[in-house]
Short mmCIF file of C-alpha atoms and ligand atoms in Angstrom, two decimals:
data_model
loop_
_atom_site.label_atom_id
_atom_site.label_comp_id
_atom_site.label_asym_id
_atom_site.label_seq_id
_atom_site.Cartn_x
_atom_site.Cartn_y
_atom_site.Cartn_z
CA MET A 124 -24.12 -42.53 -26.24
CA PHE A 125 -26.76 -41.49 -28.81
CA GLU A 126 -29.56 -42.30 -26.36
CA LYS A 127 -27.80 -40.27 -23.65
CA ILE A 128 -27.49 -37.26 -25.96
CA LYS A 129 -31.15 -37.59 -26.94
CA ALA A 130 -32.15 -37.75 -23.24
CA ALA A 131 -30.02 -34.72 -22.34
CA ILE A 132 -31.67 -32.72 -25.15
CA LEU A 133 -35.11 -33.76 -23.94
CA ASP A 134 -34.12 -32.67 -20.41
CA GLY A 135 -33.02 -29.32 -21.87
CA ASP A 136 -29.70 -29.86 -20.08
CA VAL A 137 -27.28 -27.65 -22.04
CA GLU A 138 -24.17 -28.56 -20.01
CA GLU A 139 -24.80 -32.30 -20.04
CA THR A 140 -25.55 -32.25 -23.79
CA ALA A 141 -22.31 -30.36 -24.52
CA ALA A 142 -20.29 -32.67 -22.26
CA LEU A 143 -21.70 -35.79 -23.96
CA VAL A 144 -21.07 -34.43 -27.44
CA LYS A 145 -17.49 -33.51 -26.49
CA LYS A 146 -17.00 -37.04 -25.19
CA ALA A 147 -18.53 -38.58 -28.33
CA LEU A 148 -16.11 -36.58 -30.51
CA ALA A 149 -13.15 -37.41 -28.26
CA ASP A 150 -14.11 -41.10 -28.52
CA GLY A 151 -13.84 -40.80 -32.30
CA LEU A 152 -17.53 -40.90 -33.24
CA GLU A 153 -18.37 -39.26 -36.58
CA PRO A 154 -19.91 -35.78 -36.10
CA LEU A 155 -22.62 -36.51 -38.69
CA GLU A 156 -23.58 -39.69 -36.87
CA VAL A 157 -23.79 -37.84 -33.54
CA LEU A 158 -26.02 -35.27 -35.22
CA ASN A 159 -28.28 -37.76 -37.01
CA LYS A 160 -28.55 -40.42 -34.31
CA GLY A 161 -28.43 -38.31 -31.14
CA CYS A 162 -29.33 -34.66 -31.66
CA ILE A 163 -31.96 -34.77 -34.41
CA PRO A 164 -33.98 -37.62 -32.80
CA GLY A 165 -33.81 -35.64 -29.52
CA ILE A 166 -35.17 -32.38 -30.92
CA GLU A 167 -37.74 -34.24 -33.06
CA LYS A 168 -39.01 -36.10 -30.01
CA ALA A 169 -39.30 -32.74 -28.20
CA GLY A 170 -41.46 -31.51 -31.13
CA ALA A 171 -43.67 -34.61 -30.95
CA LEU A 172 -44.14 -34.16 -27.19
CA PHE A 173 -44.98 -30.49 -27.76
CA GLU A 174 -47.56 -31.48 -30.34
CA ALA A 175 -49.03 -34.03 -27.90
CA GLU A 176 -49.18 -31.28 -25.25
CA GLU A 177 -46.84 -33.23 -22.98
CA PHE A 178 -44.19 -30.54 -23.46
CA PHE A 179 -44.90 -26.82 -23.26
CA LEU A 180 -43.04 -23.87 -24.77
CA PRO A 181 -40.35 -23.56 -22.02
CA GLU A 182 -39.40 -27.22 -22.52
CA LEU A 183 -39.32 -26.78 -26.30
CA ILE A 184 -37.07 -23.74 -25.85
CA THR A 185 -34.61 -25.51 -23.53
CA ALA A 186 -34.52 -28.56 -25.85
CA GLY A 187 -33.71 -26.13 -28.70
CA GLU A 188 -30.95 -24.53 -26.61
CA ALA A 189 -29.41 -27.91 -25.79
CA THR A 190 -29.48 -28.83 -29.49
CA LYS A 191 -27.79 -25.54 -30.38
CA ALA A 192 -25.07 -26.21 -27.79
CA ALA A 193 -24.47 -29.59 -29.45
CA MET A 194 -24.37 -28.02 -32.89
CA GLU A 195 -21.84 -25.41 -31.85
CA LEU A 196 -19.49 -28.31 -31.21
CA LEU A 197 -20.48 -30.45 -34.19
CA LEU A 198 -20.76 -27.93 -37.03
CA PRO A 199 -17.08 -26.83 -36.98
CA GLU A 200 -16.16 -30.52 -37.22
CA LEU A 201 -18.45 -30.97 -40.22
CA ARG A 202 -17.01 -27.87 -41.86
CA LYS A 203 -13.45 -29.19 -41.50
CA LYS A 204 -14.21 -31.56 -44.34
CA GLU A 205 -14.55 -28.62 -46.69
CA ASP A 206 -12.19 -28.67 -49.63
CA ALA A 207 -11.13 -25.05 -49.94
CA TRP A 208 -9.67 -25.64 -53.41
CA GLN A 209 -12.84 -26.45 -55.25
CA SER A 210 -15.73 -24.08 -54.71
CA ALA A 211 -18.76 -25.99 -55.92
CA GLY A 212 -20.67 -22.70 -56.24
CA LYS A 213 -22.04 -19.84 -54.16
CA PHE A 214 -25.04 -20.55 -51.95
CA VAL A 215 -27.05 -17.93 -50.06
CA ILE A 216 -29.34 -19.42 -47.42
CA GLY A 217 -31.66 -18.13 -44.71
CA THR A 218 -34.84 -18.75 -42.75
CA VAL A 219 -37.68 -16.60 -44.07
CA GLU A 220 -39.21 -13.57 -42.37
CA GLY A 221 -41.21 -14.23 -39.21
CA ASP A 222 -39.56 -17.61 -38.65
CA MET A 223 -37.02 -18.07 -35.83
CA HIS A 224 -36.16 -21.74 -36.43
CA ASP A 225 -32.46 -22.02 -37.27
CA ILE A 226 -31.30 -25.53 -36.37
CA GLY A 227 -32.20 -27.29 -39.65
CA LYS A 228 -31.12 -24.37 -41.84
CA SER A 229 -27.73 -24.25 -40.07
CA ILE A 230 -27.24 -27.99 -40.63
CA VAL A 231 -27.98 -27.52 -44.34
CA ALA A 232 -25.54 -24.55 -44.47
CA SER A 233 -22.79 -26.60 -42.79
CA MET A 234 -23.26 -29.63 -45.00
CA LEU A 235 -23.16 -27.44 -48.12
CA SER A 236 -20.03 -25.80 -46.80
CA ALA A 237 -18.49 -29.22 -46.08
CA ALA A 238 -19.36 -30.24 -49.67
CA GLY A 239 -17.32 -27.31 -51.03
CA PHE A 240 -19.96 -24.63 -51.56
CA GLU A 241 -19.21 -21.05 -50.57
CA VAL A 242 -22.08 -20.48 -48.16
CA PHE A 243 -23.53 -17.16 -46.98
CA ASP A 244 -25.86 -17.92 -44.08
CA LEU A 245 -28.13 -14.90 -43.53
CA GLY A 246 -29.60 -16.35 -40.34
CA ILE A 247 -33.25 -16.28 -39.31
CA ASP A 248 -36.19 -13.90 -39.88
CA VAL A 249 -34.77 -12.74 -43.23
CA SER A 250 -36.99 -10.40 -45.24
CA ALA A 251 -37.50 -10.66 -49.01
CA GLU A 252 -35.75 -7.27 -49.36
CA ARG A 253 -32.65 -8.56 -47.55
CA PHE A 254 -32.55 -11.69 -49.74
CA ILE A 255 -32.73 -9.49 -52.86
CA GLU A 256 -29.92 -7.22 -51.60
CA GLU A 257 -27.71 -10.21 -50.91
CA ILE A 258 -28.45 -11.77 -54.32
CA LYS A 259 -27.43 -8.49 -55.95
CA THR A 260 -24.14 -8.21 -54.07
CA LYS A 261 -23.10 -11.87 -53.75
CA GLU A 262 -24.38 -13.06 -57.16
CA PRO A 263 -24.83 -16.65 -55.91
CA ASP A 264 -25.66 -19.71 -58.02
CA PHE A 265 -28.21 -20.89 -55.45
CA LEU A 266 -30.64 -19.50 -52.93
CA GLY A 267 -31.99 -21.71 -50.11
CA LEU A 268 -35.15 -20.68 -48.27
CA SER A 269 -36.02 -22.43 -45.03
CA ALA A 270 -39.49 -22.30 -43.41
CA LEU A 271 -40.59 -24.34 -40.41
CA LEU A 272 -44.04 -22.89 -39.86
CA THR A 273 -47.05 -23.32 -42.10
CA SER A 274 -47.65 -19.59 -41.48
CA THR A 275 -44.23 -18.61 -42.89
CA MET A 276 -44.22 -20.92 -45.94
CA PRO A 277 -45.91 -18.17 -48.06
CA LYS A 278 -42.82 -16.01 -47.41
CA GLN A 279 -40.90 -18.39 -49.70
CA GLN A 280 -43.33 -17.47 -52.46
CA GLU A 281 -42.85 -13.77 -51.59
CA VAL A 282 -39.10 -14.05 -52.07
CA ILE A 283 -39.56 -15.74 -55.45
CA ASP A 284 -42.00 -13.02 -56.51
CA ALA A 285 -39.56 -10.33 -55.34
CA LEU A 286 -36.81 -11.97 -57.40
CA LYS A 287 -39.05 -11.80 -60.46
CA GLU A 288 -39.86 -8.15 -59.80
CA ALA A 289 -36.16 -7.33 -59.44
CA GLY A 290 -35.42 -9.12 -62.75
CA LEU A 291 -33.20 -11.64 -60.93
CA ARG A 292 -35.28 -14.81 -61.13
CA ASP A 293 -33.23 -16.43 -63.90
CA LYS A 294 -29.92 -15.50 -62.26
CA VAL A 295 -30.26 -17.88 -59.31
CA LYS A 296 -31.65 -21.37 -58.66
CA VAL A 297 -34.07 -21.31 -55.74
CA PHE A 298 -34.39 -24.34 -53.47
CA VAL A 299 -36.85 -24.58 -50.60
CA GLY A 300 -36.93 -26.74 -47.47
CA GLY A 301 -38.23 -27.09 -43.94
CA ALA A 302 -40.49 -29.58 -42.16
CA PRO A 303 -43.86 -28.42 -43.62
CA VAL A 304 -42.48 -27.89 -47.15
CA SER A 305 -42.95 -30.45 -49.94
CA SER A 306 -42.02 -30.92 -53.57
CA GLU A 307 -45.64 -30.09 -54.49
CA TRP A 308 -45.32 -26.76 -52.64
CA ALA A 309 -41.98 -26.07 -54.34
CA GLU A 310 -43.58 -26.63 -57.72
CA LYS A 311 -46.61 -24.52 -56.84
CA ILE A 312 -44.55 -21.48 -55.89
CA GLY A 313 -42.17 -21.81 -58.84
CA ALA A 314 -39.05 -22.90 -56.91
CA ASP A 315 -36.38 -24.88 -58.77
CA GLY A 316 -36.27 -27.66 -56.21
CA TYR A 317 -37.15 -29.05 -52.81
CA ALA A 318 -34.76 -30.77 -50.41
CA GLU A 319 -36.14 -32.79 -47.52
CA ASP A 320 -32.87 -32.72 -45.60
CA ALA A 321 -29.28 -31.50 -45.71
CA VAL A 322 -27.98 -34.46 -47.71
CA ALA A 323 -30.72 -33.95 -50.31
CA ALA A 324 -29.88 -30.22 -50.48
CA VAL A 325 -26.23 -31.00 -51.27
CA LYS A 326 -27.26 -33.56 -53.92
CA LEU A 327 -29.73 -31.13 -55.50
CA ALA A 328 -27.18 -28.31 -55.70
CA LYS A 329 -24.46 -30.59 -57.09
CA LYS A 330 -26.83 -32.04 -59.68
CA SER A 331 -27.93 -28.57 -60.80
CA LYS A 332 -24.29 -27.59 -61.42
CA GLU A 333 -23.70 -30.54 -63.79
CO1 B1M B 144 -41.07 -24.55 -33.09
N1 B1M B 144 -42.52 -25.35 -34.11
N2 B1M B 144 -42.20 -23.02 -32.69
N3 B1M B 144 -39.60 -23.96 -32.00
N4 B1M B 144 -40.30 -26.24 -33.36
C1 B1M B 144 -42.22 -26.60 -34.85
C2 B1M B 144 -41.78 -26.29 -36.27
C3 B1M B 144 -43.62 -27.36 -34.76
C4 B1M B 144 -43.85 -28.36 -35.91
C5 B1M B 144 -43.74 -28.03 -33.37
C6 B1M B 144 -45.02 -28.82 -33.20
O1 B1M B 144 -46.07 -28.26 -32.97
N5 B1M B 144 -44.93 -30.12 -33.33
C7 B1M B 144 -44.63 -26.15 -34.77
C8 B1M B 144 -45.07 -25.67 -36.16
C9 B1M B 144 -46.53 -26.02 -36.47
C10 B1M B 144 -46.93 -25.48 -37.78
O2 B1M B 144 -46.54 -24.47 -38.29
N6 B1M B 144 -47.80 -26.21 -38.42
C11 B1M B 144 -43.82 -25.09 -34.04
C12 B1M B 144 -44.38 -23.96 -33.39
C13 B1M B 144 -45.90 -23.90 -33.36
C14 B1M B 144 -43.58 -22.95 -32.82
C15 B1M B 144 -44.07 -21.66 -32.15
C16 B1M B 144 -45.20 -20.93 -32.89
C17 B1M B 144 -44.47 -22.01 -30.70
C18 B1M B 144 -45.13 -20.89 -29.92
O3 B1M B 144 -44.53 -19.84 -29.74
N7 B1M B 144 -46.34 -21.15 -29.53
C19 B1M B 144 -42.77 -20.80 -32.13
C20 B1M B 144 -42.59 -19.96 -33.42
C21 B1M B 144 -41.45 -19.00 -33.34
C22 B1M B 144 -41.16 -18.37 -34.70
O4 B1M B 144 -40.47 -18.94 -35.49
N8 B1M B 144 -41.75 -17.22 -34.98
C23 B1M B 144 -41.74 -21.88 -32.10
C24 B1M B 144 -40.51 -21.74 -31.46
C25 B1M B 144 -39.55 -22.73 -31.39
C26 B1M B 144 -38.29 -22.61 -30.53
C27 B1M B 144 -37.68 -21.20 -30.55
C28 B1M B 144 -38.68 -22.96 -29.12
C29 B1M B 144 -37.40 -23.76 -31.12
C30 B1M B 144 -36.43 -23.27 -32.22
C31 B1M B 144 -35.02 -23.15 -31.70
C32 B1M B 144 -34.03 -22.82 -32.79
O5 B1M B 144 -34.20 -23.11 -33.98
N9 B1M B 144 -32.98 -22.17 -32.37
C33 B1M B 144 -38.45 -24.64 -31.79
C34 B1M B 144 -38.21 -25.99 -32.17
C35 B1M B 144 -36.89 -26.58 -31.72
C36 B1M B 144 -39.14 -26.75 -32.94
C37 B1M B 144 -39.07 -28.23 -33.34
C38 B1M B 144 -39.35 -29.06 -32.10
C39 B1M B 144 -37.79 -28.72 -33.97
C40 B1M B 144 -37.30 -27.94 -35.17
C41 B1M B 144 -35.92 -28.46 -35.49
O6 B1M B 144 -34.94 -27.81 -35.15
N10 B1M B 144 -35.87 -29.69 -36.05
C42 B1M B 144 -40.24 -28.32 -34.42
C43 B1M B 144 -40.90 -29.69 -34.49
C44 B1M B 144 -40.33 -30.55 -35.60
O7 B1M B 144 -39.90 -30.06 -36.64
N11 B1M B 144 -40.35 -31.84 -35.41
C45 B1M B 144 -41.03 -27.09 -34.14
C46 B1M B 144 -34.60 -30.39 -36.30
C47 B1M B 144 -34.05 -29.97 -37.65
C48 B1M B 144 -32.78 -30.76 -37.93
O8 B1M B 144 -35.01 -30.29 -38.64
O9 B1M B 144 -35.64 -27.86 -38.99
O10 B1M B 144 -36.91 -29.74 -40.18
P1 B1M B 144 -35.64 -29.21 -39.64
O11 B1M B 144 -34.57 -29.12 -40.82
C49 B1M B 144 -34.28 -30.21 -41.69
C50 B1M B 144 -35.18 -30.24 -42.94
O12 B1M B 144 -36.46 -29.66 -42.77
C51 B1M B 144 -34.36 -29.61 -44.03
O13 B1M B 144 -33.04 -30.01 -43.67
C52 B1M B 144 -32.89 -29.93 -42.25
C53 B1M B 144 -31.80 -30.87 -41.82
O14 B1M B 144 -32.12 -32.21 -42.10
N12 B1M B 144 -34.36 -28.16 -44.21
C54 B1M B 144 -33.96 -27.60 -45.39
C55 B1M B 144 -34.61 -27.15 -43.35
N13 B1M B 144 -34.41 -25.97 -43.93
C56 B1M B 144 -34.01 -26.21 -45.19
C57 B1M B 144 -33.65 -25.33 -46.22
C58 B1M B 144 -33.27 -25.87 -47.43
C59 B1M B 144 -33.23 -27.26 -47.63
C60 B1M B 144 -33.58 -28.15 -46.60
O15 B1M B 144 -32.92 -24.99 -48.40
C61 B1M B 144 -32.47 -25.47 -49.59
#
């Protein structure tokens, strides 16, 4: 089943991907397992083929669309595990300005939500000004900044600088993530932490609340 889902994503076959994911859920497979063993390997393979110039942009786009179709079915299942009675804290998250990648950020948002955090997902291409506005109104404990392009990583720094300018830097813990991001980069730009994946993001946020 996982191999079939991976193949359907690589084919950019939205309908087949959705049908397979529905079947996997109906057969009782764990949504997180479907995500980690079927969908993520599929989209990562598409990225590797793109890098090797065996895939071109249209194929990358259709693979992304197939992955999104899978996630639309899987994320509500992940969120069902949320325990509404214990908010673990407020978490604002978004992909930085100029960056349209939303798959990884949405997985992180869903896992945080499933772990009991009150999550405000601002979406993609979020400017520093918008982040600041949302921090002012939502007063979150945490801010998550996702960047998938080396060219948009500096926007994470911009948001941190804008927080300092607005006098908000010590009001919120800032975590960064995304494929090109590292703990060294997080340290360099003055973030409070780096999470390599959604599970690490949940652990980091929970640990910071202790
Ligand atoms: Co783009 N893209 N893309 N892309 N794309 C990459 C990132 C790339 C590495 C592909 C490659 O060349 N191998 C490359 C970047 C190279 C670089 O910067 N050095 C690239 C490029 C070049 C581009 C374009 C410039 C292509 C072009 O137009 N010529 C363009 C840029 C558009 C823009 O943003 N302005 C572009 C466009 C796209 C699509 C729209 C086609 C599509 C996105 C669809 C969508 O998101 N709706 C797309 C895709 C799908 C990818 C790859 C293949 C997959 C990304 C993904 O979803 N991964 C990607 C290659 C790759 O990463 N292997 C690639 C799966 C996801 C689960 O992982 O997003 O890493 P990830 O998220 C993880 C962790 O990083 C972490 O947790 C997540 C869950 O485990 N994490 C966080 C993420 N955010 C976090 C925030 C946190 C914490 C953890 O906060 C606390």
